[in-house]
Coordinates of C-alpha atoms in Angstrom, one line a residue:
Chain A
M165 CA 58.5 -61.7 -4.5
G166 CA 58.8 -61.9 -0.5
S167 CA 61.3 -64.3 -0.2
K168 CA 63.8 -62.5 1.9
L169 CA 62.8 -61.4 5.2
W170 CA 63.4 -57.5 5.8
I171 CA 62.4 -55.9 8.7
C172 CA 62.2 -52.1 8.1
F173 CA 62.6 -50.1 11.2
W174 CA 63.1 -46.3 11.5
G175 CA 67.0 -47.0 12.2
G176 CA 67.3 -48.5 9.1
V177 CA 66.6 -52.2 7.7
I178 CA 67.5 -55.8 8.8
N179 CA 67.9 -58.7 6.5
A180 CA 66.3 -60.9 9.2
K181 CA 67.5 -64.2 7.5
K182 CA 71.2 -63.0 7.3
V183 CA 71.4 -61.5 10.7
S184 CA 69.5 -64.7 12.2
V185 CA 72.1 -66.8 10.6
R186 CA 75.3 -64.4 11.5
L187 CA 73.8 -64.5 15.2
G188 CA 72.5 -67.7 15.9
L189 CA 69.0 -66.2 16.0
Q190 CA 66.0 -68.9 15.8
N191 CA 63.6 -67.1 13.7
A192 CA 61.9 -63.5 12.9
E193 CA 60.6 -63.3 16.6
E194 CA 64.1 -63.3 17.8
C195 CA 65.4 -61.0 15.1
L196 CA 62.7 -58.6 16.1
I197 CA 63.8 -58.7 19.8
L198 CA 67.3 -57.7 18.1
I199 CA 65.5 -54.7 16.6
Y200 CA 64.0 -53.6 20.2
M201 CA 67.3 -53.7 21.6
I202 CA 68.9 -51.7 18.7
S203 CA 66.0 -49.2 19.1
K204 CA 66.4 -49.0 22.8
G205 CA 70.0 -48.4 22.1
I206 CA 69.4 -45.3 19.8
L207 CA 66.9 -44.0 22.2
K208 CA 69.2 -44.3 25.3
K209 CA 71.7 -42.1 23.5
K210 CA 69.4 -39.4 22.9
Y211 CA 67.3 -39.3 25.6
P212 CA 67.4 -39.6 29.5
N213 CA 67.2 -43.5 30.8
E214 CA 63.6 -43.2 32.0
I215 CA 62.3 -41.4 29.1
A216 CA 64.2 -43.6 26.5
Q217 CA 62.4 -46.7 28.4
A218 CA 59.1 -45.3 28.1
Y219 CA 59.5 -44.3 24.3
F220 CA 60.7 -47.9 24.0
V221 CA 57.6 -49.5 25.4
Y222 CA 55.6 -47.3 23.9
L223 CA 57.0 -48.0 20.2
A224 CA 56.8 -51.9 20.9
N225 CA 53.2 -51.6 21.6
K226 CA 52.4 -49.3 18.9
H227 CA 54.0 -51.7 16.4
R228 CA 52.3 -54.3 17.8
G229 CA 48.8 -52.9 17.5
G230 CA 49.7 -52.0 14.5
V231 CA 50.7 -55.4 12.8
N232 CA 47.1 -56.3 14.4
N233 CA 45.3 -53.8 12.8
S234 CA 46.8 -53.4 9.4
K235 CA 44.9 -56.1 7.8
G236 CA 41.8 -54.7 8.1
N237 CA 42.6 -51.5 7.2
T238 CA 41.1 -50.5 3.7
Y239 CA 42.2 -46.9 4.1
E240 CA 45.7 -47.7 4.3
N241 CA 45.7 -50.2 1.3
F242 CA 44.1 -47.8 -0.6
Y243 CA 46.3 -45.0 0.0
T244 CA 49.4 -47.6 -0.6
V245 CA 48.2 -48.2 -4.1
Y246 CA 48.2 -44.4 -4.9
K247 CA 51.9 -44.4 -3.8
I248 CA 52.8 -47.5 -5.5
A249 CA 51.4 -46.2 -8.3
Q250 CA 53.1 -42.7 -8.1
E251 CA 56.1 -44.9 -8.1
I252 CA 55.5 -46.8 -10.8
K253 CA 55.4 -43.5 -12.7
N254 CA 58.9 -42.6 -11.1
H255 CA 60.2 -46.0 -11.8
S256 CA 63.0 -45.1 -14.4
K257 CA 64.5 -42.8 -12.0
G258 CA 65.7 -45.6 -9.5
K259 CA 65.1 -49.4 -9.7
N260 CA 65.2 -50.2 -6.0
T261 CA 62.6 -47.9 -4.7
S262 CA 60.6 -49.9 -1.8
I263 CA 57.6 -50.1 0.3
T264 CA 57.2 -51.2 3.7
S265 CA 53.8 -51.3 5.7
Q266 CA 53.8 -51.2 9.4
A267 CA 57.5 -50.8 9.9
Y268 CA 59.1 -50.6 13.4
A269 CA 59.2 -47.1 13.8
F270 CA 57.4 -44.0 15.4
V271 CA 55.6 -43.1 12.5
D272 CA 55.2 -46.5 10.6
D273 CA 52.1 -47.1 8.8
L274 CA 54.0 -46.5 5.3
V275 CA 57.7 -46.0 4.8
I276 CA 59.0 -45.7 1.5
E277 CA 62.6 -45.6 0.9
Y278 CA 63.4 -43.6 -2.4
D279 CA 66.2 -44.9 -5.0
R280 CA 66.8 -42.1 -6.8
K281 CA 69.9 -41.3 -9.5
Y282 CA 71.2 -38.0 -9.5
K283 CA 73.1 -36.3 -12.1
N284 CA 76.9 -36.1 -11.8
R285 CA 76.8 -38.4 -8.6
R286 CA 78.6 -41.7 -9.0
R287 CA 76.6 -43.3 -6.3
T288 CA 72.9 -43.5 -5.6
R289 CA 71.4 -41.4 -2.8
V290 CA 68.6 -43.0 -0.8
K291 CA 65.7 -41.0 1.0
K292 CA 62.9 -42.0 3.1
S293 CA 59.5 -40.8 3.6
F294 CA 57.4 -41.8 6.9
F295 CA 53.3 -41.8 6.9
Q296 CA 50.8 -42.2 9.6
I297 CA 47.2 -42.6 8.0
K298 CA 44.2 -42.0 9.5
D299 CA 40.6 -42.4 8.4
V300 CA 39.3 -40.9 11.2
S301 CA 36.7 -37.6 11.5
D302 CA 38.2 -35.9 14.3
L303 CA 42.0 -35.9 15.7
S304 CA 44.3 -33.5 17.2
W305 CA 48.2 -32.9 17.7
T306 CA 47.9 -32.6 21.2
S307 CA 45.1 -33.8 22.9
N308 CA 46.6 -37.5 24.3
K309 CA 48.3 -36.1 27.4
V310 CA 50.4 -39.2 27.8
H311 CA 51.9 -39.4 24.3
P312 CA 50.5 -36.5 22.1
L313 CA 50.3 -37.6 18.2
Y314 CA 53.0 -34.8 17.2
K315 CA 55.7 -36.6 19.9
D316 CA 56.0 -39.4 17.4
F317 CA 57.3 -37.3 14.6
E318 CA 59.2 -35.4 16.8
I319 CA 60.9 -38.1 18.2
Q320 CA 61.6 -40.1 15.1
Y321 CA 62.9 -37.0 13.1
S322 CA 65.0 -35.9 16.1
V323 CA 66.8 -39.4 16.3
L324 CA 67.1 -40.0 12.7
K325 CA 68.8 -36.4 12.3
S326 CA 71.3 -37.5 15.1
T327 CA 72.5 -40.6 13.2
N328 CA 72.9 -38.4 10.2
K329 CA 69.6 -39.5 8.4
S330 CA 67.2 -37.3 7.3
C331 CA 63.8 -37.8 6.2
K332 CA 59.9 -36.5 5.2
Q333 CA 56.9 -37.1 7.5
Y334 CA 53.5 -37.3 6.4
L335 CA 50.3 -37.5 8.4
V336 CA 47.4 -38.6 5.9
V337 CA 43.8 -37.8 6.7
S338 CA 40.8 -38.6 4.9
N339 CA 38.4 -36.3 6.3
K340 CA 38.7 -32.5 4.2
K341 CA 37.8 -30.5 7.4
L342 CA 40.2 -32.3 9.6
H343 CA 42.9 -31.6 7.1
Q344 CA 42.7 -28.0 7.1
K345 CA 42.5 -28.2 11.1
L346 CA 45.4 -30.1 11.4
S347 CA 47.5 -28.2 9.0
L348 CA 46.8 -24.9 10.5
S349 CA 47.9 -26.2 13.7
I350 CA 51.0 -28.1 13.1
P351 CA 53.1 -27.7 16.4
K352 CA 56.4 -25.5 15.9
S353 CA 58.9 -28.4 16.7
I354 CA 57.6 -30.5 13.6
R355 CA 56.7 -28.0 11.3
N356 CA 60.1 -27.9 8.9
H357 CA 59.5 -31.8 8.3
T358 CA 56.3 -32.9 8.7
N359 CA 53.1 -32.1 6.1
V360 CA 49.4 -33.1 6.3
E361 CA 48.0 -34.7 3.4
H362 CA 44.4 -35.2 2.5
F363 CA 43.6 -38.3 0.8
E364 CA 40.1 -39.0 -0.1
T365 CA 38.4 -42.4 0.7
A366 CA 35.6 -44.6 -0.3
D367 CA 33.5 -47.9 0.3
S368 CA 35.2 -50.0 -2.6
L369 CA 38.4 -49.4 -4.7
S370 CA 36.2 -48.9 -7.9
K371 CA 34.4 -45.9 -6.1
L372 CA 37.6 -44.3 -5.0
I373 CA 39.0 -44.0 -8.5
V374 CA 35.6 -42.8 -9.5
D375 CA 35.5 -39.9 -6.7
N376 CA 39.3 -39.4 -5.9
A377 CA 40.7 -37.4 -8.7
V378 CA 44.1 -37.7 -7.1
I379 CA 44.5 -41.8 -7.4
R380 CA 42.3 -41.5 -10.9
N381 CA 45.0 -39.2 -12.5
T382 CA 48.0 -41.3 -11.1
L383 CA 46.7 -44.4 -12.6
A384 CA 46.1 -42.8 -15.6
S385 CA 49.8 -41.8 -15.7
I386 CA 50.8 -45.3 -15.9
C387 CA 48.2 -46.6 -18.0
A388 CA 49.0 -48.2 -21.5
L389 CA 45.7 -46.5 -22.9
K390 CA 45.1 -42.8 -24.0
N391 CA 42.2 -41.5 -22.1
P392 CA 41.6 -44.7 -20.2
T393 CA 37.7 -45.6 -19.1
I394 CA 37.1 -45.9 -15.4
D395 CA 36.7 -49.8 -15.6
K396 CA 40.6 -50.1 -17.1
L397 CA 41.5 -48.1 -14.2
V398 CA 39.7 -50.2 -11.6
T399 CA 41.5 -53.3 -13.3
L400 CA 45.2 -51.6 -13.0
G401 CA 44.7 -50.3 -9.3
T402 CA 43.0 -53.7 -8.4
I403 CA 46.1 -55.9 -9.7
I404 CA 48.5 -53.3 -7.9
L405 CA 46.4 -54.1 -4.6
G406 CA 46.3 -57.8 -5.2
A407 CA 50.2 -57.7 -5.9
W408 CA 50.6 -55.7 -2.7
D409 CA 48.4 -58.3 -0.7
A410 CA 50.4 -61.1 -2.0
S411 CA 53.6 -59.6 -1.0
N412 CA 54.9 -59.6 3.0
K413 CA 54.6 -55.8 2.8
Q414 CA 58.2 -55.4 4.3
R415 CA 60.6 -53.3 1.7
V416 CA 58.9 -54.4 -1.2
R417 CA 60.6 -53.3 -4.5
I418 CA 58.4 -51.5 -6.9
A419 CA 60.4 -53.4 -9.8
D420 CA 59.0 -56.7 -8.0
I421 CA 55.4 -55.0 -8.0
I422 CA 55.6 -54.5 -11.4
E423 CA 56.9 -57.9 -12.4
S424 CA 53.8 -59.2 -10.4
C425 CA 51.4 -56.9 -12.4
L426 CA 52.8 -57.9 -15.5
D427 CA 51.6 -61.8 -15.0
M428 CA 47.8 -60.7 -15.2
N429 CA 46.3 -60.5 -18.5
P430 CA 45.2 -58.2 -19.0
N431 CA 46.8 -55.4 -16.9
Y432 CA 47.1 -52.3 -18.9
I433 CA 50.4 -50.9 -17.4
K434 CA 52.3 -48.6 -19.8
G435 CA 54.7 -50.9 -21.3
K436 CA 57.8 -50.2 -24.1
E437 CA 56.6 -48.7 -27.4
Q438 CA 55.9 -51.4 -29.6
T439 CA 54.9 -51.6 -33.3
I440 CA 53.4 -54.1 -35.2
S441 CA 54.8 -55.7 -38.5
E442 CA 54.1 -53.8 -41.6
E443 CA 52.5 -57.0 -43.0
L444 CA 49.9 -56.9 -40.2
T445 CA 49.3 -53.0 -40.4
N446 CA 48.6 -53.2 -44.0
R447 CA 46.3 -55.9 -43.7
L448 CA 44.5 -54.0 -40.8
K449 CA 44.2 -50.8 -42.3
A450 CA 42.6 -52.6 -45.3
I451 CA 39.6 -53.5 -43.5
K452 CA 36.8 -51.1 -44.3
G453 CA 35.4 -49.1 -41.6
F454 CA 38.1 -50.6 -39.1
T455 CA 40.9 -48.0 -37.3
F456 CA 43.3 -48.7 -34.8
T457 CA 45.9 -47.6 -32.5
V458 CA 49.1 -49.0 -31.3
L459 CA 50.4 -47.6 -28.0
H460 CA 52.6 -48.8 -25.0
G461 CA 52.1 -52.2 -25.7
Y462 CA 48.5 -52.6 -26.8
L463 CA 46.1 -52.3 -29.6
S464 CA 43.0 -50.4 -29.5
W465 CA 40.4 -50.5 -32.3
E466 CA 37.0 -49.1 -33.6
Y467 CA 34.7 -50.3 -36.3
N468 CA 32.4 -47.4 -37.9
K469 CA 30.9 -45.6 -35.0
T470 CA 29.3 -48.4 -33.3
D471 CA 32.1 -50.7 -32.1
K472 CA 35.2 -50.5 -30.3
G473 CA 37.6 -52.6 -27.9
I474 CA 41.4 -53.1 -26.7
M475 CA 43.1 -56.3 -27.3
S476 CA 43.7 -58.1 -23.6
C477 CA 47.2 -59.5 -24.7
R478 CA 50.0 -57.2 -25.2
I479 CA 51.6 -56.9 -28.7
G480 CA 54.7 -59.3 -28.9
S481 CA 52.8 -62.1 -26.6
K482 CA 52.1 -65.5 -27.7
E483 CA 48.4 -64.7 -28.0
F484 CA 49.2 -61.7 -30.3
V485 CA 51.5 -63.4 -32.5
Q486 CA 48.3 -65.9 -32.8
F487 CA 46.4 -63.3 -33.7
E488 CA 48.9 -62.1 -36.1
D489 CA 49.5 -65.3 -37.9
Y490 CA 45.7 -65.8 -38.3
V491 CA 45.4 -62.6 -39.9
K492 CA 48.1 -63.3 -42.2
E493 CA 46.4 -66.6 -43.3
Q494 CA 43.2 -64.9 -44.5
K495 CA 42.6 -64.0 -48.0
E496 CA 43.1 -60.3 -49.3
G497 CA 40.1 -58.4 -48.7
L498 CA 39.7 -59.2 -45.0
S499 CA 36.3 -57.9 -43.7
F500 CA 35.9 -56.9 -40.0
D501 CA 33.6 -59.8 -39.4
Q502 CA 36.3 -62.4 -40.3
I503 CA 38.6 -60.8 -37.9
E504 CA 35.9 -59.6 -34.9
S505 CA 36.2 -63.0 -32.8
N506 CA 40.0 -62.6 -32.7
L507 CA 40.0 -58.9 -31.4
I508 CA 39.9 -60.1 -27.6
Chain B
M121 CA 16.7 -68.7 4.1
A122 CA 14.4 -70.2 1.0
R123 CA 14.1 -68.2 -2.2
I124 CA 11.5 -65.0 -2.1
I125 CA 9.5 -65.1 -5.4
Q126 CA 8.2 -61.9 -6.3
D127 CA 4.3 -60.6 -5.6
W128 CA 3.8 -60.0 -9.5
V129 CA 5.2 -63.6 -10.6
D130 CA 2.6 -65.9 -11.8
K131 CA 2.8 -69.8 -12.2
G132 CA 4.5 -69.4 -15.8
G133 CA 7.2 -67.6 -14.1
S134 CA 7.8 -69.8 -11.4
N135 CA 8.0 -72.7 -13.9
L136 CA 10.4 -70.8 -16.4
L137 CA 12.8 -70.4 -13.1
N138 CA 12.5 -74.1 -12.2
K139 CA 13.5 -74.9 -15.7
L140 CA 16.7 -72.7 -15.2
V141 CA 17.7 -74.6 -12.1
D142 CA 16.9 -78.3 -13.8
S143 CA 20.2 -79.6 -14.7
N144 CA 18.0 -81.6 -17.4
T145 CA 17.4 -78.6 -19.6
N146 CA 19.9 -78.5 -21.9
A147 CA 21.6 -75.5 -23.6
T148 CA 18.7 -74.8 -26.4
E149 CA 16.1 -75.1 -23.9
Y150 CA 17.9 -72.7 -21.4
R151 CA 18.5 -70.0 -24.0
N152 CA 14.5 -70.4 -24.5
T153 CA 14.0 -70.0 -21.2
M154 CA 16.0 -66.7 -20.6
Y155 CA 14.3 -65.4 -23.7
E156 CA 10.9 -66.3 -22.3
L157 CA 12.0 -64.7 -18.7
G158 CA 13.1 -61.6 -20.9
V159 CA 9.6 -61.2 -22.0
L160 CA 8.1 -61.5 -18.8
L161 CA 10.2 -58.9 -17.6
A162 CA 9.8 -56.5 -20.2
T163 CA 5.9 -56.7 -19.5
E164 CA 6.4 -55.3 -16.2
I165 CA 8.9 -52.9 -17.3
I166 CA 6.1 -51.6 -20.0
K167 CA 3.8 -50.6 -17.0
S168 CA 6.2 -48.5 -15.5
L169 CA 7.3 -46.9 -18.9
C170 CA 3.7 -46.2 -19.9
K171 CA 3.2 -44.7 -16.5
N172 CA 6.1 -42.3 -17.1
N173 CA 5.2 -41.6 -20.2
K174 CA 8.6 -42.8 -21.8
N175 CA 8.9 -44.4 -25.2
S176 CA 12.3 -44.9 -25.8
V177 CA 14.9 -46.7 -23.8
H178 CA 18.5 -47.7 -23.8
L179 CA 19.1 -51.6 -23.3
A180 CA 22.6 -52.6 -22.0
C181 CA 23.2 -56.1 -21.4
T182 CA 26.3 -58.7 -21.9
V183 CA 27.3 -60.4 -24.7
E184 CA 26.3 -63.8 -23.2
D185 CA 22.7 -62.4 -22.6
A186 CA 22.0 -60.7 -25.6
D187 CA 20.5 -62.9 -27.9
F188 CA 18.2 -64.7 -25.1
L189 CA 17.6 -62.8 -22.0
G190 CA 18.2 -59.5 -23.8
K191 CA 16.3 -60.1 -27.0
G192 CA 13.5 -61.1 -25.2
I193 CA 13.4 -57.9 -23.6
A194 CA 14.1 -55.9 -26.7
D195 CA 11.6 -57.8 -28.9
T196 CA 8.7 -57.2 -26.5
L197 CA 9.6 -53.5 -26.0
D198 CA 9.7 -53.2 -29.8
K199 CA 6.1 -54.8 -30.1
A200 CA 4.8 -52.2 -27.5
G201 CA 6.2 -49.5 -29.4
V202 CA 9.2 -48.5 -27.3
F203 CA 12.3 -47.8 -29.1
V204 CA 15.3 -49.4 -28.0
A205 CA 19.0 -48.4 -28.4
L206 CA 20.9 -51.2 -27.7
T207 CA 24.7 -51.5 -26.1
V208 CA 26.5 -54.8 -25.7
Y209 CA 29.4 -55.1 -23.4
W210 CA 31.8 -58.0 -23.7
N211 CA 33.8 -58.5 -19.9
N212 CA 37.0 -60.3 -19.2
T213 CA 36.2 -61.1 -15.4
F214 CA 38.9 -62.6 -13.3
V215 CA 40.3 -62.3 -9.5
P216 CA 43.6 -60.9 -9.7
N217 CA 45.0 -62.1 -6.2
E218 CA 43.1 -65.3 -4.5
E219 CA 43.8 -63.8 -1.0
N220 CA 41.6 -60.8 -1.2
K221 CA 39.6 -61.9 -3.7
I222 CA 38.2 -58.9 -5.3
S223 CA 36.7 -59.7 -8.5
I224 CA 37.0 -57.1 -11.5
A225 CA 35.6 -57.3 -15.1
P226 CA 37.5 -54.8 -17.4
I227 CA 35.2 -54.4 -20.8
I228 CA 37.2 -55.9 -23.8
K229 CA 34.7 -54.9 -26.4
E230 CA 31.6 -52.7 -26.7
F231 CA 28.9 -52.2 -29.2
H232 CA 26.7 -49.3 -29.0
E233 CA 23.8 -48.6 -31.5
Q234 CA 23.9 -45.0 -32.5
I235 CA 21.0 -42.7 -31.6
Y236 CA 19.4 -40.1 -34.1
G237 CA 17.1 -37.8 -32.5
S238 CA 16.3 -37.3 -28.8
V239 CA 18.4 -39.5 -26.4
P240 CA 16.3 -41.7 -24.2
E241 CA 16.1 -41.0 -20.6
V242 CA 15.7 -44.3 -19.4
L243 CA 18.5 -47.1 -19.1
I244 CA 17.7 -50.9 -18.7
I245 CA 20.7 -52.8 -17.5
V246 CA 20.1 -56.5 -17.8
K247 CA 22.0 -59.6 -16.5
S248 CA 21.1 -63.1 -16.2
I249 CA 22.0 -62.9 -12.4
I250 CA 23.0 -60.3 -10.1
S251 CA 25.6 -61.7 -7.3
S252 CA 28.7 -59.8 -6.8
S253 CA 27.4 -56.6 -8.6
C254 CA 31.1 -56.5 -10.1
V255 CA 29.8 -56.7 -14.0
V256 CA 26.7 -54.9 -13.5
R257 CA 28.6 -52.3 -11.7
T258 CA 31.3 -52.1 -14.4
N259 CA 29.0 -52.0 -17.2
L260 CA 26.9 -49.4 -15.4
T261 CA 29.8 -47.1 -14.4
R262 CA 31.0 -47.4 -18.2
F263 CA 27.6 -46.4 -19.5
I264 CA 27.4 -43.5 -17.1
E265 CA 30.7 -42.1 -18.6
E266 CA 29.0 -41.5 -21.9
E267 CA 25.5 -40.8 -21.0
S268 CA 23.2 -39.6 -18.3
P269 CA 20.0 -41.6 -18.1
Q270 CA 17.6 -40.3 -15.9
Q271 CA 16.2 -43.7 -14.7
I272 CA 18.2 -46.9 -14.4
Y273 CA 16.1 -50.0 -14.3
V274 CA 18.4 -53.0 -13.0
V275 CA 16.8 -56.2 -14.5
A276 CA 17.6 -59.6 -13.8
P277 CA 15.6 -63.2 -13.2
V278 CA 17.2 -63.8 -9.9
I279 CA 19.3 -61.6 -7.4
L280 CA 21.2 -62.4 -4.5
S281 CA 20.5 -61.0 -1.1
G282 CA 22.5 -58.2 -0.2
S283 CA 23.4 -57.2 -3.9
K284 CA 21.3 -54.5 -4.3
E285 CA 23.1 -52.8 -1.2
S286 CA 26.4 -53.8 -2.8
L287 CA 25.5 -52.0 -6.0
E288 CA 24.1 -48.7 -4.6
K289 CA 27.4 -48.6 -2.3
E290 CA 29.3 -48.5 -5.7
F291 CA 27.3 -45.1 -6.9
S292 CA 26.8 -41.9 -5.4
T293 CA 23.4 -41.2 -3.8
E294 CA 22.4 -39.1 -6.8
I295 CA 22.6 -42.0 -9.1
S296 CA 21.8 -44.6 -7.0
N297 CA 18.4 -42.9 -6.3
R298 CA 17.7 -43.6 -10.2
F299 CA 17.8 -47.3 -9.6
Q300 CA 14.6 -49.3 -9.7
Y301 CA 14.7 -53.2 -9.7
Y302 CA 13.0 -55.9 -11.6
Y303 CA 13.5 -59.5 -10.9
L304 CA 11.6 -62.5 -10.5
A305 CA 13.3 -64.1 -7.4
E306 CA 15.8 -63.3 -4.4
D307 CA 18.2 -66.1 -3.3
S308 CA 20.0 -65.7 -0.1
E309 CA 23.1 -68.7 -0.5
K310 CA 26.0 -69.5 -2.4
T311 CA 27.9 -72.5 -3.1
V312 CA 31.8 -72.8 -1.9
N313 CA 32.5 -72.0 -5.5
G314 CA 30.5 -68.8 -5.5
Y315 CA 27.3 -70.0 -7.6
V316 CA 23.9 -68.6 -6.0
I317 CA 21.7 -71.5 -4.8
P318 CA 19.4 -72.3 -6.8
G319 CA 20.1 -69.4 -8.7
V320 CA 20.1 -69.6 -12.6
G321 CA 21.4 -73.5 -12.2
G322 CA 25.2 -72.7 -12.1
N323 CA 27.8 -71.3 -14.1
V324 CA 25.4 -69.2 -16.7
Y325 CA 28.0 -69.7 -19.9
E326 CA 28.0 -73.5 -19.7
R327 CA 24.3 -73.5 -19.4
L328 CA 23.8 -71.4 -22.3
G329 CA 26.1 -73.4 -24.4
F330 CA 29.4 -71.7 -24.2
E331 CA 32.8 -73.5 -23.4
N332 CA 33.9 -71.0 -21.0
Q333 CA 34.7 -67.2 -20.8
N334 CA 37.0 -67.1 -23.8
D335 CA 34.6 -68.9 -25.8
K336 CA 31.9 -66.5 -24.4
N337 CA 34.1 -63.5 -25.6
K338 CA 34.7 -64.8 -29.2
F339 CA 30.7 -64.5 -29.7
V340 CA 29.1 -62.1 -31.8
P341 CA 25.3 -61.9 -30.8
N342 CA 23.0 -62.2 -33.7
I343 CA 21.1 -59.2 -32.3
V344 CA 24.3 -57.2 -32.7
K345 CA 24.8 -58.1 -36.3
E346 CA 21.3 -56.9 -37.2
R347 CA 21.5 -53.8 -35.4
R348 CA 24.5 -53.1 -37.1
N349 CA 22.9 -53.7 -40.3
R350 CA 20.0 -51.7 -39.5
Q351 CA 22.7 -48.8 -38.7
S352 CA 24.7 -49.0 -42.0
M353 CA 21.3 -49.0 -44.1
L354 CA 20.8 -45.3 -41.7
L355 CA 23.9 -44.0 -43.0

């Protein structure tokens, strides 16, 4: 994942490697300059020269600042994990949905390009959502007299619309009172295409999952286990965050994130339904006091009222086959004591 | 900064800590030392239980600590007439991404002694060393999903400086205000591999005689087998 260098910007995306080769550019830095020039061109088509130049300088500085600040931004990462989990849930609707952090755009913290297949259409339609993510206690649409916040949403939507592209835009805030205030005061010029979203934050991902029902329920919906406990959801969330942090965060396909997550053991991502062999089923059913469930690729078990667990390895994996072989090798009349050490 | 030994710890306690750190201490001696440290910690805990008029507790520990540190605490409380309901967790600790280094410890297996009658209000959660608090946080969160202890005693022979604050940040004030800590020593340094210095003398699985985490997770503590048998006789 991340071997291609894609640069996502508000006008579209550029495969930096391909463009560099075609135009004889030396590196990604030169490619970024190309994007600056394209952006300047787009802005000049829409606005008078002086205004276009001012917007262009603002955009370049905003992008530079965003890239510098993004590494330490926990809140942005938490929200991104939530959105990735949402898109993993929707993955069957389109394999090429991708996510970008710090896109070259006016609303730039996160960009999702959706790949959705529509019935009765031969080709896939791609839509985009842009997110500005703020972990602050106070903010206003209009207080910055030089470049008020709403202007970012207004310019971006206006220019995209003039190039026949549409999008949805979101301002995401962690403070509930601020969310209310901003929702009630969205400027008229952006009301039709911009929403304010509240997403609670926390000091750590594990605390977030305990406190924030939205991310907890979303992770639960992609978890292989029925009624997953918090430690399983924390495992899943942390693995997703790890896969995201390991990427270049530019146009990363959800399919690639899922693949990275599946390399971890355990990962608890909902997999295809699998059955276990009839022989293994019968041997396990015959163990006094032992019950088990096979769901979405994992085997969960209970023994009397005292013990329970979930096997870390997925059904069908090399480790599960070793467990199955071990059980089959034992004599009839198998007891829990005989298999307990292998139920890990 | 040098190790800080708690005021209540006597020479015997200091000697036990030194034995843990001594690389010449073999696995059997190490296990016995952990048991004795459990006895010492329980003696302190009993003072608080008596003061608060509590005569029953939940005791939650990890699989590697159950037969040694955990049993030392359980046996001592039992002798003092305190009812102990045991919970044991098997954790699979790993770091999914080496860049962000976030550690997780999902519970792959758990044992809970069933309680007939009134539920203990005190939870004693035990760990051989509290460093990143990842395992204690995971197991305490898991326990709180099922029960509502009014007092939570966080117990370890050694803690790393800052680990109390790290642990408290993971819980609401309503929960963390129930924490009381029982430990013998506080250390402030770690090696590049993440082991506390002097800590408990390196990798606790290896010192206890386990080959690695997988080996530790295959282990079934004797105290678990005893408690299971006790349960089956009650049914």
